Amino acid sequence: MLRRHNMPFGAECTPDGQVRFRLWAPTARHVNVCLIQEVEDQCLPMAISDGGWFESTTRLAGPGTRYKFQIDGGLKVADPASRFQPEDVHGPSGVVDPSSFDWEDQLWRGRPWEEAVLYELHVGTFSPEGTFAGVEQRLQYLADLGVTAVELMPLADFRGARNWGYDGVFLFAPDSRYGRPNDLKHLIQTAHRLGLMVFLDVVYNHFGPDGNYLREYAPQFFTDRYRTPWGEAINYDGPDSRTVREFFVHNALYWLSEYHFDGLRLDAVHQIFDQSPCHFLNVLAETVRTTFAPDRFVHLVLENDDNAARYLERGPKREARIYTAQWNDDFHHALHVAITGESDGYYSDYADRPVERLARCLAEGFDYQGQESPFRGNEKRGGPSRDLPPVAFVSFSQNHDQVGNRAFGERMISLAEPRAVQAALAIQLLSPSPPLLFMGEEFGAETPFLFFCDFGPDLAQRVTEGRRKEFSRFERFSGPATQARIPDPNAESTFLRSKLDWESLDRGPSQHWLNTYRTLLSLRQRYITPLLPGIKLGGATFRTLGERAIEISWPTVNGGALTVVANLSDEPVLNFSPPDCEMFYSTPSENAQENQLAAWSVRWFLRS
């Protein structure tokens, strides 16, 4: 089976054996497409049409041809819609024929969102090889673990040999360091054969700082009316924004159709600014759902610091009208404060009542549903989320941000005592919200996940200085000597330290943690997943049992209920009366008594 997404830009192989090149360059007077050859490039003139479009179709190019666009007889640039960048961001683009890969997963329709157990990984550090093939070799391991969805950090081609992926420049080209396009397709096909969904993290709020030449011939891609942490914002609502919007919409359709991804995670959408009558996020979601429903399960997940609950609204059959779910930072932050005691930075918003705030997240989705956030200068944050289903919120105790944005990339296992970590896992992995794991946490990986990149000398120095300045507001990093200990993001050693140590599976407590995850995910599949469609919307309740213990209950439409009680403290809760229903899980506790809730213990109950 062949899969191709036809785009109005880029290089397209035509049925008659030609290649059509098309570029939007509204400020250019004339454009050539230059076919890269050993002796001298062959530059072909492109016809200009209305709206700043240039086009040329030729038999002189084919699959594998390398090319650039020449702007006004001078600057030569790669194709912004390149499907492959074999020589990195400053090199030529490569023509790719999507029909060169014969798909064998035509019966795959995806999986319902209620079955989602996500596993986030970075291709370059997940395996020793750091390639798509390296990930593929461990898909069976993930399926056996109880994972149902692999989430790849961004793949858009970036500058250099290593990057988290959020500095991508060519949004349609999987980075060549990881392999060729067909290697990624083979990974996805193998995942589908094992019953695994595959998600891709995409970045629609900025381009990377090195290798992007759009400002030279299409400055309409950007606007100075808004600012982001990375500089100018993408122009989603100003003059000529229609083409810009189409570029990003086609990117989403491209990954979902040509690569058969099962879903996308949209990075930091609160940095996508659009005051037009129909916000870009709505246009994107509506286009995706119209294109693929009802033939496939396609899931769209947001990262949104605004906690804008309106994007998560449901239809009459509980179907997602716009977006399927959002990463729930509130859940993570409250849980993290509760088990580590840290209260720096954004954790300060949860430091007063972390356990109670955690309970609210479990019962109602967001903690911040419109109240003022002291960390954000008392700005109001969030919207009402109580009536949304729990599956609209992705829960996690770790992810790339919450580990990697620490100065030394520490994982939770090194920040909290083991019984606290075990209690956190029992809450997260068995709660109704879809859980997300970060690579290696399931075996108690002690390797850090550090911030790394590979920029040229000038930019590299600014990144290193900026990284250390970022932490200077924390008391323990206030001195130059301490700041200097923060790993240099551009050093290859920083990247290599972040690679998972799979040999540690045979050492220390790794097997204990692996067995814990497998047990909890097996219980989730048996008890929790079948229950999710029947949880009563807006019916969950929570109460505190003192300052550090909580009880949350989710009633079902048939009269049953799922209940958890948790004690996140060093002291037992006395005179505890457990719910009158079946207990299907309890964390191991020494000298546990039925009428007491032991320190750092969690119990789950189910009434049918």
XYZ file of C-alpha atoms in Angstrom, residues 330-331 334-336 338-339 352-364 367 423-424 426-428 431-432 541-554 562-569 571-574 576-579 596-605:
68
model
C -0.734 21.013 37.341
C -0.819 17.300 38.153
C 1.526 19.220 42.708
C 2.783 15.629 42.780
C 6.409 16.726 42.512
C 4.297 16.546 47.487
C 7.011 13.906 47.163
C 1.015 25.742 50.177
C -1.243 22.663 49.816
C 0.410 20.256 47.367
C -1.539 17.134 48.351
C -4.904 18.862 48.270
C -4.030 20.414 44.900
C -3.060 16.981 43.619
C -6.452 15.657 44.703
C -8.189 18.446 42.804
C -6.229 17.562 39.666
C -7.234 13.931 39.968
C -10.901 14.797 40.433
C -11.283 17.863 38.192
C -5.826 22.797 39.629
C 3.350 5.974 45.948
C 3.520 8.538 43.129
C 0.614 3.988 42.119
C -1.406 7.202 41.903
C -0.386 8.143 38.376
C -5.732 7.017 37.848
C -8.260 7.436 35.011
C -15.242 14.025 44.481
C -12.214 14.478 46.698
C -11.531 15.101 50.371
C -8.494 15.471 52.557
C -7.695 13.122 55.424
C -5.528 15.551 57.328
C -2.862 17.663 55.613
C -1.101 14.933 53.645
C -3.681 12.247 52.894
C -6.498 12.271 50.332
C -9.396 10.278 49.025
C -10.737 10.650 45.475
C -13.725 8.826 44.027
C -14.922 8.619 40.427
C -13.350 3.852 41.438
C -11.684 5.131 44.611
C -8.126 5.834 45.699
C -6.845 6.714 49.136
C -3.277 7.914 49.524
C -1.099 8.989 52.413
C 1.810 11.098 51.170
C 3.485 11.627 54.529
C 3.191 9.328 59.529
C 0.301 6.816 59.371
C -3.295 7.996 59.248
C -5.091 6.474 62.242
C -8.974 5.025 58.755
C -12.192 3.492 57.408
C -11.617 1.933 53.982
C -14.409 2.043 51.376
C -4.664 2.581 59.399
C -3.287 4.175 56.248
C 0.445 3.562 56.443
C 3.028 6.210 55.620
C 3.512 6.710 51.883
C 0.852 4.168 51.018
C -1.776 4.053 48.276
C -4.834 1.800 48.037
C -7.182 1.435 45.076
C -10.782 0.203 45.379
